[in-house]
Coordinates of C-alpha atoms and ligand atoms in Angstrom, one line a residue:
X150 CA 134.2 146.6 105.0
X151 CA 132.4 145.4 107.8
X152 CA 131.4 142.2 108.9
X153 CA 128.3 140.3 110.0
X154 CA 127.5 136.9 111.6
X155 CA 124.2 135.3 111.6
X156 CA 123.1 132.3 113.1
X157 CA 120.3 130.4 111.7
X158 CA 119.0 127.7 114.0
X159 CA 116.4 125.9 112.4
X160 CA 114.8 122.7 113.3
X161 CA 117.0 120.0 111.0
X162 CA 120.2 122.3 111.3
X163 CA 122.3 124.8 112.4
X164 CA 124.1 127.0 110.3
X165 CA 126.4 130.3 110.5
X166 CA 126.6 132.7 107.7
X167 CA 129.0 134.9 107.4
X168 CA 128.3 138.6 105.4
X169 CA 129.6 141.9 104.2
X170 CA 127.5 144.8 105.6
X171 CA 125.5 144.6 101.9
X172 CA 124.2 141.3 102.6
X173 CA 127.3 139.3 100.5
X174 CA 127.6 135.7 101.8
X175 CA 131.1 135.0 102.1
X176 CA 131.4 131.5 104.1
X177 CA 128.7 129.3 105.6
X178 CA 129.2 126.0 107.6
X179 CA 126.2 123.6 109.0
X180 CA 125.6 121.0 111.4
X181 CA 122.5 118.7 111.4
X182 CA 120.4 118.4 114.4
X183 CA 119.3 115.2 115.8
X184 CA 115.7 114.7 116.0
X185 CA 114.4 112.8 118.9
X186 CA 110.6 111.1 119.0
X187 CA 110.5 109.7 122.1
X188 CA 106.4 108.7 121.6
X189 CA 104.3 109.3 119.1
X190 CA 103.8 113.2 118.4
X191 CA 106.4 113.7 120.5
X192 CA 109.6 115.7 119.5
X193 CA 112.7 116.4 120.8
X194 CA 115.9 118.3 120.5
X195 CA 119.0 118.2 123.1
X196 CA 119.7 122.0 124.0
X197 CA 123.8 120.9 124.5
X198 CA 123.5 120.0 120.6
X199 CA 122.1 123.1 119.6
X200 CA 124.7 124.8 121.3
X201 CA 127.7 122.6 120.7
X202 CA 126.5 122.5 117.0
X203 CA 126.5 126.6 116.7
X204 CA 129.4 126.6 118.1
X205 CA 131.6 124.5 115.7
X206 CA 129.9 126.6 113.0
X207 CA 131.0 129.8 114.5
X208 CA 134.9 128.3 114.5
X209 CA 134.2 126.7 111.1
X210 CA 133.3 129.9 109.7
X211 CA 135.9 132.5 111.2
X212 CA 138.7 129.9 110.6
X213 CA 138.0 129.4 106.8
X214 CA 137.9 133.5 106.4
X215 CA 140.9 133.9 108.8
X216 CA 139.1 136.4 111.2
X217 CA 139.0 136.6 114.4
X218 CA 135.2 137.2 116.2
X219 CA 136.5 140.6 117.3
X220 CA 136.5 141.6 113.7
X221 CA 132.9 141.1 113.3
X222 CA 130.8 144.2 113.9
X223 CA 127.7 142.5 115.2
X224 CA 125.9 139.1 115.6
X225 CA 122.5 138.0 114.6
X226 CA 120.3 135.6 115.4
X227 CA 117.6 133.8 113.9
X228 CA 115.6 130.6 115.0
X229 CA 113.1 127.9 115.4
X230 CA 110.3 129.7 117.1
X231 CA 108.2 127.9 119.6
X232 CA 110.9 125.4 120.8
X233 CA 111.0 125.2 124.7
X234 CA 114.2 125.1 126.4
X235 CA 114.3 125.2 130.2
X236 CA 117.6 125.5 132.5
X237 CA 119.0 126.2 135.8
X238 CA 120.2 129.5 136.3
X239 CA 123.5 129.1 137.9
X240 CA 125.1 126.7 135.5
X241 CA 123.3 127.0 132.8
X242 CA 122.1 123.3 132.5
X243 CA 119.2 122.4 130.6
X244 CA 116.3 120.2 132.9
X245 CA 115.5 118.6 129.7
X246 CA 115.6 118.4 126.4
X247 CA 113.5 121.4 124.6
X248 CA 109.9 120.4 123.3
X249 CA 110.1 121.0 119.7
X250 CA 107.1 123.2 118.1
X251 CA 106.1 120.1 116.4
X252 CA 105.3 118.3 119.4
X253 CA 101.7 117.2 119.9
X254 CA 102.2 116.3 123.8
X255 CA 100.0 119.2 125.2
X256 CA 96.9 118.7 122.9
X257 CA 94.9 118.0 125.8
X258 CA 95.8 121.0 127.9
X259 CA 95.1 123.3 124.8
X260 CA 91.8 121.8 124.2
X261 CA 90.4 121.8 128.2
X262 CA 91.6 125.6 127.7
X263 CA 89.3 126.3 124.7
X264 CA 86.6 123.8 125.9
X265 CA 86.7 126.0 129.2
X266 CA 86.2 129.3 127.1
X267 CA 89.7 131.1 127.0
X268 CA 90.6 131.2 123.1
X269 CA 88.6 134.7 122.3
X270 CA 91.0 136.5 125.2
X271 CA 93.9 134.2 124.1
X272 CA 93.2 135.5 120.7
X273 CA 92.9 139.0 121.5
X274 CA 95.4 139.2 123.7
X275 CA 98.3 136.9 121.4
X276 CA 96.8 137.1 117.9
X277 CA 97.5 133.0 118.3
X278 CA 95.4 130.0 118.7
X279 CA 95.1 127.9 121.8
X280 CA 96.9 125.3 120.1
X281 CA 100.1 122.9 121.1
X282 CA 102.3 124.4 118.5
X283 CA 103.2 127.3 120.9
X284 CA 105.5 127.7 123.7
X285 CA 103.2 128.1 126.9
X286 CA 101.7 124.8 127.4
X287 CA 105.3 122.9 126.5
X288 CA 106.3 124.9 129.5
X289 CA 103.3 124.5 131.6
X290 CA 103.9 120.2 131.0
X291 CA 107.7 121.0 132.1
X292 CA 107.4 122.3 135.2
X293 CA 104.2 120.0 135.8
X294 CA 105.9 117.0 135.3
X295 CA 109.7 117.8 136.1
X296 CA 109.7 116.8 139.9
X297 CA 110.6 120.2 142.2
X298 CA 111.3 122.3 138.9
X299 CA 107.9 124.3 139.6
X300 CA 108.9 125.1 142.9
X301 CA 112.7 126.2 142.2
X302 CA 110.9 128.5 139.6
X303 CA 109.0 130.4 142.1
X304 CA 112.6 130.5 143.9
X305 CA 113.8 132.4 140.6
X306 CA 116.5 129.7 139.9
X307 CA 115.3 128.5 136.6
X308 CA 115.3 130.2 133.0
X309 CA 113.0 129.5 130.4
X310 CA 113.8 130.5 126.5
X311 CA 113.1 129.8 123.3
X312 CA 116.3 129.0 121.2
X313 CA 117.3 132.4 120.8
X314 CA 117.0 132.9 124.4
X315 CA 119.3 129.6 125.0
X316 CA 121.6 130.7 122.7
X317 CA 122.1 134.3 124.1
X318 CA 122.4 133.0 127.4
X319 CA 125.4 130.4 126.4
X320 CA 127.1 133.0 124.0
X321 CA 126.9 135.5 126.5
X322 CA 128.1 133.2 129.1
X323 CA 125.0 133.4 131.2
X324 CA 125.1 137.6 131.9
X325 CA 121.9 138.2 129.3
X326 CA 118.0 136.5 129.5
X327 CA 116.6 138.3 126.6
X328 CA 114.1 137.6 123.7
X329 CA 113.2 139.7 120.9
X330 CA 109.4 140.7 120.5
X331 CA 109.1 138.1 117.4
X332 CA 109.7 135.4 119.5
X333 CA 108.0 136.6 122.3
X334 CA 105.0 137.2 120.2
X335 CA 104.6 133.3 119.6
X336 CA 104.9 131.9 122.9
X337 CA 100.6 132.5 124.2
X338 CA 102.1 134.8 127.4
X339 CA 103.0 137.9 125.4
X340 CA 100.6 140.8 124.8
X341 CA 101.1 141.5 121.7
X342 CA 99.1 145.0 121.7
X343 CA 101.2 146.2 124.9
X344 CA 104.1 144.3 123.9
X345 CA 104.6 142.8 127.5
X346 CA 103.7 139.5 129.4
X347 CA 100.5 139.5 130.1
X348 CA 99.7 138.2 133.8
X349 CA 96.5 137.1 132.8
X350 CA 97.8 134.8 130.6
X351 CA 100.5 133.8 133.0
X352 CA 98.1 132.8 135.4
X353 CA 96.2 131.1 133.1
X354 CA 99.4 128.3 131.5
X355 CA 100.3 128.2 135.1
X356 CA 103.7 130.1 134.4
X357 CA 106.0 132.2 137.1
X358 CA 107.0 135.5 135.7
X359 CA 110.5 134.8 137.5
X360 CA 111.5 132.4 135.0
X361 CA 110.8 134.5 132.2
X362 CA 113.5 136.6 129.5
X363 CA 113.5 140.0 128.6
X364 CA 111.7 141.5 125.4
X365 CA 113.6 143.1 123.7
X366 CA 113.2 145.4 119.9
X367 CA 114.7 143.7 117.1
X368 CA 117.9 145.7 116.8
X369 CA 118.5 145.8 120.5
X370 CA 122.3 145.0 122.2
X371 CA 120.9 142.1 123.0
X372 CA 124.3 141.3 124.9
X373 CA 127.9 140.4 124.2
X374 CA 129.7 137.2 123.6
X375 CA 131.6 136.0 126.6
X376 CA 135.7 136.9 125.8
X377 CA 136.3 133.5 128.2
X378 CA 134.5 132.0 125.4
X379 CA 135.4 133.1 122.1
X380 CA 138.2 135.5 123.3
X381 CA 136.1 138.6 121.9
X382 CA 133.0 140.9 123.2
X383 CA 131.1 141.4 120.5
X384 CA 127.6 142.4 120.7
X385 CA 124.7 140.4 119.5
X386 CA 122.5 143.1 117.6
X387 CA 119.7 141.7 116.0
X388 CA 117.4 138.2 116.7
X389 CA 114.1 137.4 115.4
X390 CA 112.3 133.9 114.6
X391 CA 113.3 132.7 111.8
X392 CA 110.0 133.2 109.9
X393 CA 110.4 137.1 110.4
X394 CA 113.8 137.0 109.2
X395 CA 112.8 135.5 106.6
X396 CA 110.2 138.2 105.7
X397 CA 113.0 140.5 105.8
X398 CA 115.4 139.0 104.3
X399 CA 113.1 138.5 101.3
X400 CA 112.6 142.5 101.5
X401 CA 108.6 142.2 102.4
X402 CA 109.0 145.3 104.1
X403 CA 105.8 146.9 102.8
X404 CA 102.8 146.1 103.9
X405 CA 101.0 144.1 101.1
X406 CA 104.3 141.7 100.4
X407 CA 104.5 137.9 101.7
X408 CA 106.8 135.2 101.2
X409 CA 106.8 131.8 101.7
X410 CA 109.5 129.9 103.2
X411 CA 109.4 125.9 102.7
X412 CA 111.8 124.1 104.8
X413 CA 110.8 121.3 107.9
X414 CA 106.9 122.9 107.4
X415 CA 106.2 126.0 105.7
X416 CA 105.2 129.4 106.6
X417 CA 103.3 132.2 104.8
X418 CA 103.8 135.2 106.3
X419 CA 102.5 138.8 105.0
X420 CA 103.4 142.0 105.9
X421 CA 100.5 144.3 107.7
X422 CA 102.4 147.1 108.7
X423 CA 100.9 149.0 112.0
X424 CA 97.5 146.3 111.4
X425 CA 97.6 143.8 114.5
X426 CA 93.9 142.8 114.0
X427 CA 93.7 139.2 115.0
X428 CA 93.3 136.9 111.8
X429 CA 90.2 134.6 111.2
X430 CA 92.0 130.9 111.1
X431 CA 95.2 132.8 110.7
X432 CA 97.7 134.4 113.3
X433 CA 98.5 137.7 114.1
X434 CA 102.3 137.9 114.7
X435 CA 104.8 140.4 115.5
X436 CA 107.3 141.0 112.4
X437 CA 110.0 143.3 114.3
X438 CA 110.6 146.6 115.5
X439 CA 113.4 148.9 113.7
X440 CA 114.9 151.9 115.9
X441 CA 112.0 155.0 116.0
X442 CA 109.5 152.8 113.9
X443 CA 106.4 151.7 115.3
X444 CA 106.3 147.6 115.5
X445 CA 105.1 145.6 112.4
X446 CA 102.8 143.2 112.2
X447 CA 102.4 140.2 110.0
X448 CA 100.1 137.7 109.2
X449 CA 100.7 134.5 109.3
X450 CA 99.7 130.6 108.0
X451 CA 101.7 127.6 109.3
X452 CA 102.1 124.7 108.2
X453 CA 103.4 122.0 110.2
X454 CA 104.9 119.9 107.6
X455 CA 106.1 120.4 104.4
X456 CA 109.5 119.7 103.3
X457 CA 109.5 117.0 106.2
X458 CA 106.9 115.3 104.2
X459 CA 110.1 114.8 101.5
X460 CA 112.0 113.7 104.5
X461 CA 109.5 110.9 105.2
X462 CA 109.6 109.6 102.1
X463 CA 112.9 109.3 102.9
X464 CA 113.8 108.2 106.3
X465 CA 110.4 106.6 106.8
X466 CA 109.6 105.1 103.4
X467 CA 113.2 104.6 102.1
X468 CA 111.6 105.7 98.7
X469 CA 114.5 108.2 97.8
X470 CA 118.2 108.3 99.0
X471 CA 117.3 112.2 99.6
X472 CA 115.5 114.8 99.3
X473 CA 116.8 116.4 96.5
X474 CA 115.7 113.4 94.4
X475 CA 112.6 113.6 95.3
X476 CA 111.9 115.9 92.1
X477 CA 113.3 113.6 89.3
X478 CA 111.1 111.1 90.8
X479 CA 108.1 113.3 90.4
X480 CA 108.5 114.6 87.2
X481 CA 108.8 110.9 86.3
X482 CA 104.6 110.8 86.2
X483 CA 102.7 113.5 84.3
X484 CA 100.4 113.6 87.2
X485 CA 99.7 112.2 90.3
X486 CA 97.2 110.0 89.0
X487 CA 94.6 110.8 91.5
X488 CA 96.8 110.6 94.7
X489 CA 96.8 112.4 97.4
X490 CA 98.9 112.7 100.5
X491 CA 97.4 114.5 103.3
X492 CA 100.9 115.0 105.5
X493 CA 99.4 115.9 108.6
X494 CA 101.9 113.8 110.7
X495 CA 102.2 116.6 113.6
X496 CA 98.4 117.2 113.4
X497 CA 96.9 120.4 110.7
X498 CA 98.1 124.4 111.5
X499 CA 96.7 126.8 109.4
X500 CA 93.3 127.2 108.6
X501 CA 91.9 123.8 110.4
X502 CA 94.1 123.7 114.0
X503 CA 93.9 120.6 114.3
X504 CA 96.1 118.7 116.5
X505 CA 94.4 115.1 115.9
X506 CA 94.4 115.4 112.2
X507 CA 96.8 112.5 111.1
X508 CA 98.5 112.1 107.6
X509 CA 96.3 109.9 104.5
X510 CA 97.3 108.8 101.4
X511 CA 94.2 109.0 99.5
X512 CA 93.4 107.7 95.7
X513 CA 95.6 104.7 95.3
X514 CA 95.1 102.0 92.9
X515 CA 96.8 99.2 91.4
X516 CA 98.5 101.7 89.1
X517 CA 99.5 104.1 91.7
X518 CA 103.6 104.2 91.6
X519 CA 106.3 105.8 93.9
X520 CA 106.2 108.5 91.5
X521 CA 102.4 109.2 92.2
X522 CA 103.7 109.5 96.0
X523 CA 106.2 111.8 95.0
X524 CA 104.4 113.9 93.0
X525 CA 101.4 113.8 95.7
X526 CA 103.8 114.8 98.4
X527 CA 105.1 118.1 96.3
X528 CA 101.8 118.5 95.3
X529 CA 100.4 118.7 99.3
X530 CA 103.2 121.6 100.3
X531 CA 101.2 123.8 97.6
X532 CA 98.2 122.8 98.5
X533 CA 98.7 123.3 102.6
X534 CA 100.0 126.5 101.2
X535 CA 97.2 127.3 99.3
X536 CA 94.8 126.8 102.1
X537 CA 96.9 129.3 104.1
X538 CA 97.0 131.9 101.9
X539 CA 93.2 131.8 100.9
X540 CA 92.8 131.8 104.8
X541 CA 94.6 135.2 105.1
X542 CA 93.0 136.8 102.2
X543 CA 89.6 136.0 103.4
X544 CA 91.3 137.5 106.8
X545 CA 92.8 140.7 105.5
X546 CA 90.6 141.4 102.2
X547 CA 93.7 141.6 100.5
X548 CA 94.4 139.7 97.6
X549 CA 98.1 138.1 97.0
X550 CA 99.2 139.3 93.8
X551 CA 102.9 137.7 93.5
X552 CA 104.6 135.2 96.4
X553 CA 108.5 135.2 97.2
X554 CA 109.5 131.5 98.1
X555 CA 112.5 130.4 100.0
X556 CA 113.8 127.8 102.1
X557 CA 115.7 124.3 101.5
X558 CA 112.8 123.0 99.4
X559 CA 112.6 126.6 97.0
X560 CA 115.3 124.5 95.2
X561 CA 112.8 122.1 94.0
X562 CA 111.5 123.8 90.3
X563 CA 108.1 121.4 90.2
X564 CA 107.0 122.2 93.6
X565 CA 107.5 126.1 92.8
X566 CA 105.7 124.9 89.5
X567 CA 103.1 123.6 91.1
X568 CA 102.7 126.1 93.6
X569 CA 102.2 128.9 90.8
X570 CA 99.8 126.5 89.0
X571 CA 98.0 125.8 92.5
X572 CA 98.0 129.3 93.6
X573 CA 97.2 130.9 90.6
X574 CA 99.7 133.8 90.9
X575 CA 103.4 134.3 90.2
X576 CA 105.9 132.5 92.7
X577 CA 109.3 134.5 92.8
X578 CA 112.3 132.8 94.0
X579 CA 115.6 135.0 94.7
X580 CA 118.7 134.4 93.9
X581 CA 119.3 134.0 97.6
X582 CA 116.9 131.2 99.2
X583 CA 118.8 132.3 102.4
X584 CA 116.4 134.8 103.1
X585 CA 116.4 134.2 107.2
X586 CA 119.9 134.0 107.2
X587 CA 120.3 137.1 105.6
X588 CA 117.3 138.9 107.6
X589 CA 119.1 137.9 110.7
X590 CA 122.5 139.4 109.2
X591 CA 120.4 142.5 108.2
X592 CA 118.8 143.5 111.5
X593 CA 122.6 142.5 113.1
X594 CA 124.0 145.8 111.0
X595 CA 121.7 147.7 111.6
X596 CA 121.9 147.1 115.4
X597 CA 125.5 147.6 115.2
X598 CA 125.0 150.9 112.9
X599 CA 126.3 149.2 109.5
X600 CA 123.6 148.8 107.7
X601 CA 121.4 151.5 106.9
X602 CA 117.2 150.3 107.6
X603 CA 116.8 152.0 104.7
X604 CA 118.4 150.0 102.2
X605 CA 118.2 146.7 104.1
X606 CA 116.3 144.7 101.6
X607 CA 117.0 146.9 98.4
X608 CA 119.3 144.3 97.2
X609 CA 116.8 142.0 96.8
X610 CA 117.1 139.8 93.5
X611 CA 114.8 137.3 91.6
X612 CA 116.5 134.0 90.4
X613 CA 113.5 133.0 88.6
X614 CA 109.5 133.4 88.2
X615 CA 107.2 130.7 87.8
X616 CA 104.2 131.8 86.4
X617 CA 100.5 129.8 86.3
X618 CA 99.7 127.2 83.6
X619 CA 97.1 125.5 84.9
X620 CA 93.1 126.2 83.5
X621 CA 90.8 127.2 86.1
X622 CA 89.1 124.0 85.6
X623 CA 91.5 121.4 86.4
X624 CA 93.2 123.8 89.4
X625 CA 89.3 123.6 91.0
X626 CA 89.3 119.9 90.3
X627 CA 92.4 119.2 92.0
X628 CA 91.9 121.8 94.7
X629 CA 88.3 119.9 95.2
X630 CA 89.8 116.7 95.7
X631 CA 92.7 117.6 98.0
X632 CA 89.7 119.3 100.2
X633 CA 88.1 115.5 100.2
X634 CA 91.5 113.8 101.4
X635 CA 91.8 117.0 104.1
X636 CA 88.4 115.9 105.1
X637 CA 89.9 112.2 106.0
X638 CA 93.0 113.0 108.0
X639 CA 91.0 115.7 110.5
X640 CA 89.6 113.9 113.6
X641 CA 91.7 110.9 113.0
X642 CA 93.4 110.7 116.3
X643 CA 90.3 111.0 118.4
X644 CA 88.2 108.7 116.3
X645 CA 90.8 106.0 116.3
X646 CA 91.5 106.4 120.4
Ligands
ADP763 N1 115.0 119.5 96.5 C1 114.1 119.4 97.5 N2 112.8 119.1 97.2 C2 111.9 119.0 98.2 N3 112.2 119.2 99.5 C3 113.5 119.4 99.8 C4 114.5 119.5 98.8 N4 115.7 119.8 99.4 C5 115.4 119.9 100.8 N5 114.1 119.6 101.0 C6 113.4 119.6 102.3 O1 113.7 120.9 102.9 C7 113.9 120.7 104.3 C8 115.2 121.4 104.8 O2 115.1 122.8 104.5 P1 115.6 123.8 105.5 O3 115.3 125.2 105.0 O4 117.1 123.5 105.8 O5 114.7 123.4 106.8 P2 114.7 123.9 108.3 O6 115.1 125.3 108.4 O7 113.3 123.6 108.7 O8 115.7 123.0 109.1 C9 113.9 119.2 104.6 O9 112.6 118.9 105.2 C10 114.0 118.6 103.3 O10 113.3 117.4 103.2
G3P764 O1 113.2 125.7 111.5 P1 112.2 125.9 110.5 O2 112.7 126.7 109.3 O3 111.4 124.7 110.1 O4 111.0 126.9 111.1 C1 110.3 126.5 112.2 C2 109.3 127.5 112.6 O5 110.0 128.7 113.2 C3 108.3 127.0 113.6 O6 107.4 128.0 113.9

């Protein structure tokens, strides 16, 4: 039997899986991440966290199976995309602590770009949106406002990564400055039709091509672990972001499939096969590349918040003592009474980009309860999802005929309920809602040669299917009035400045 690690770095936690070469979990440990909002739409994680946190996982894991690292056949990692790290090349320190894909900071920068006339070639060239979410203008505010940082990046002493990257670079004890074409694909400086940094778009975020990793296929040696570190080389064989993963891992590996994965936001992503046509409202994205396949590209709708609307509720509400209650709560009310909750607390992705939309509650009256919140708040992650998926059908002329749903907050039955209802199409959950854990595991084997591309994903297996209940009628009356509330959280920022 062989054996495969993947790590999942996502944006509340770490975690390390480890699996048999047929996609059996046999061990998992976690760590959770400390979220930093330093102002208002800012958000911040510390890259020696990250790190330290993988870390213990990777001991935690090997230690409760009794195997050493040597005995794994290949590592794989998946990730937070977006997330800006920068560090110095020599020692590896990071210059600050990364800019999280939810953070709103650069809102201004992406809007004097658009205002100037640069989305159609930012969309042609990326498949993205000149929008904050993505990695260039984080980095273009780094080396703006870190004091000489701009000038030792010219000098060629500075990396700059997104987690994968910062990961690599620590496991391999600073030999490998790599990213995979997933990641690279979201960052606004990769061409994503010549798979390459584009200098154009370099030039335009203001970004040295000095400080910048290699792109690398999905099931690339991607580098090995450093032996001073773990007392093993063992090679690091597959890494995409964890949304692709996630599409693989789910076994969307025709065009035509999508899944949905609901954890911090969510993220609808279809597959599309050879089809890199930019998207109208939606992104173009880079899936991954398997050895002597032609890349595949996916379609994509994200939104910024969905199960971290639960967390609010918790943490900023003190409603519930966590999320997992969050569903008896809203199955205590039939309905939501007329509430909505717009959750647009890091501005609106997918379709309306919309980085001064700010969350409403909508609809209240005297006999509104915590319950109506709940509910509300479950009901908005279908919604947002909704929105997203009509967006890419209107895109792509096809039409979604079934949707495979992951993620920490696929454990919740009323918010898969709802989303079939919502939708109006079958939600499918697996019996594994580990799907980017296991994607990562998958593309690791068959980097290292242990799992065969074509069976990665025939295991796939459905816990349970949630099928529509709703009449058309009350689904457009509902959908109507989330639409109004939408309509009073875009803008807010700017009108209320
Ligand atoms: N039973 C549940 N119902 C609704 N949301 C949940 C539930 N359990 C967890 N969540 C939400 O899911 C998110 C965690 O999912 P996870 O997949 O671990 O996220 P990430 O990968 O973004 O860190 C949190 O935002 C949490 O509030
Ligand atoms: O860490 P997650 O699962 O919330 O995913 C974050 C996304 O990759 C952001 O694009």
């Amino acid at each position: 039997m062989a054996y495969l690690l993947a790590i999942d770095q996502g944006t509340t936690s770490s975690r390390v899986t480890l699996y048999t070469e047929r996609g059996e979990p046999l061990g998992s440990a976690g760590r959770p991440l400390t979220q930093h909002f330093p102002q208002p739409g800012w958000v911040e994680h510390d890259p020696e966290e990250i790190w330290l946190g993988v870390v213990e996982c990777l001991r935690e894991v090997l230690g409760a199976a009794s195997l050493s690292l040597a005995e794994v056949a290949g590592i794989g990692i998946t990730n937070q995309r977006e997330t800006t790290v920068l560090w110095e090349r020599s020692t590896g320190r990071p210059l600050h602590r990364a800019i999280v894909w939810q953070d709103r900071r650069t809102a201004s920068r992406t809007a004097a770009l658009r205002e100037a006339g640069h989305e159609a070639l930012v969309r042609k060239k990326t498949g993205l949106l000149l929008d904050p979410y993505f990695s260039a203008s984080k980095l273009g505010w780094l080396l703006d406002e870190l004091p000489g940082v701009r000038e030792r990046a010219l000098r060629g002493e500075i990396c700059f990564g997104t987690v994968d990257s910062w990961l690599i670079y620590r496991l391999t004890g600073g030999r490998s400055l790599v990213t995979d074409l997933s990641n690279a694909s979201r960052t606004l400086l990769f061409n994503i039709q010549t798979l390459s940094w584009d200098d154009e778009l370099l030039e335009l975020f203001g970004v040295p091509r000095s400080l910048l990793p290699e792109v690398l296929p999905s099931t690339a040696c991607f580098g090995c672990t450093d032996p001073a570190l773990f007392g093993a080389e063992v090679p690091i064989t597959g890494v995409a972001g964890d949304q692709q993963a996630a599409l693989f891992g789910q076994g969307c590996h025709q065009p035509g499939l999508a899944k949905v994965t609901y954890g911090t936001g969510a993220f609808v992503v279809l597959n599309c096969g050879t089809c890199s046509e930019p998207g109208d409202g939606v992104l173009t994205t880079i899936a991954w590349q398997l050895p002597g396949e032609p890349v595949c590209y996916a379609l994509e709708g994200s939104i910024f918040i969905a199960g971290a609307a639960v967390q609010w509720l918790v943490e900023g509400l003190g409603l519930l003592k966590s999320p997992s209650e969050v569903e008896a709560l809203a199955r205590s009310v039939p309905d939501s009474g007329g509430v909505y909750f717009v959750p647009a607390l890091s501005g609106l992705g997918t379709p309306y980009w919309d980085p001064q939309a700010r969350g409403v509650i909508a609809g209240l009256t005297r006999g509104s309860s915590a319950g109506h919140l709940a509910r509300a708040a479950l009901e908005a992650i279908a919604f947002q999802t909704v929105d997203a998926i009509r967006a890419m059908e209107r895109s792509s002329g096809l039409v979604l005929r079934e949707l495979r749903a992951d993620g920490g907050a696929a454990a919740n039955n009323l918010l898969l309920e709802l989303q079939a209802d919502f939708l109006n199409a079958p939600v499918l959950r697996p019996r594994s809602t580990e799907g980017t854990s296991l994607g990562a595991a998958l593309l690791a084997g068959i980097g290292a040669g242990v799992v065969d591309p074509a069976r990665a994903g025939a295991d796939w297996e459905m816990d349970r299917e949630f099928r529509p209940q709703l009449a058309q009628r009350e689904r457009e009356r509902l959908y109507r009035g989330w639409g109004r509330a939408v309509r009073l959280s875009l803008g807010w920022e700017e009108e209320a400045g």
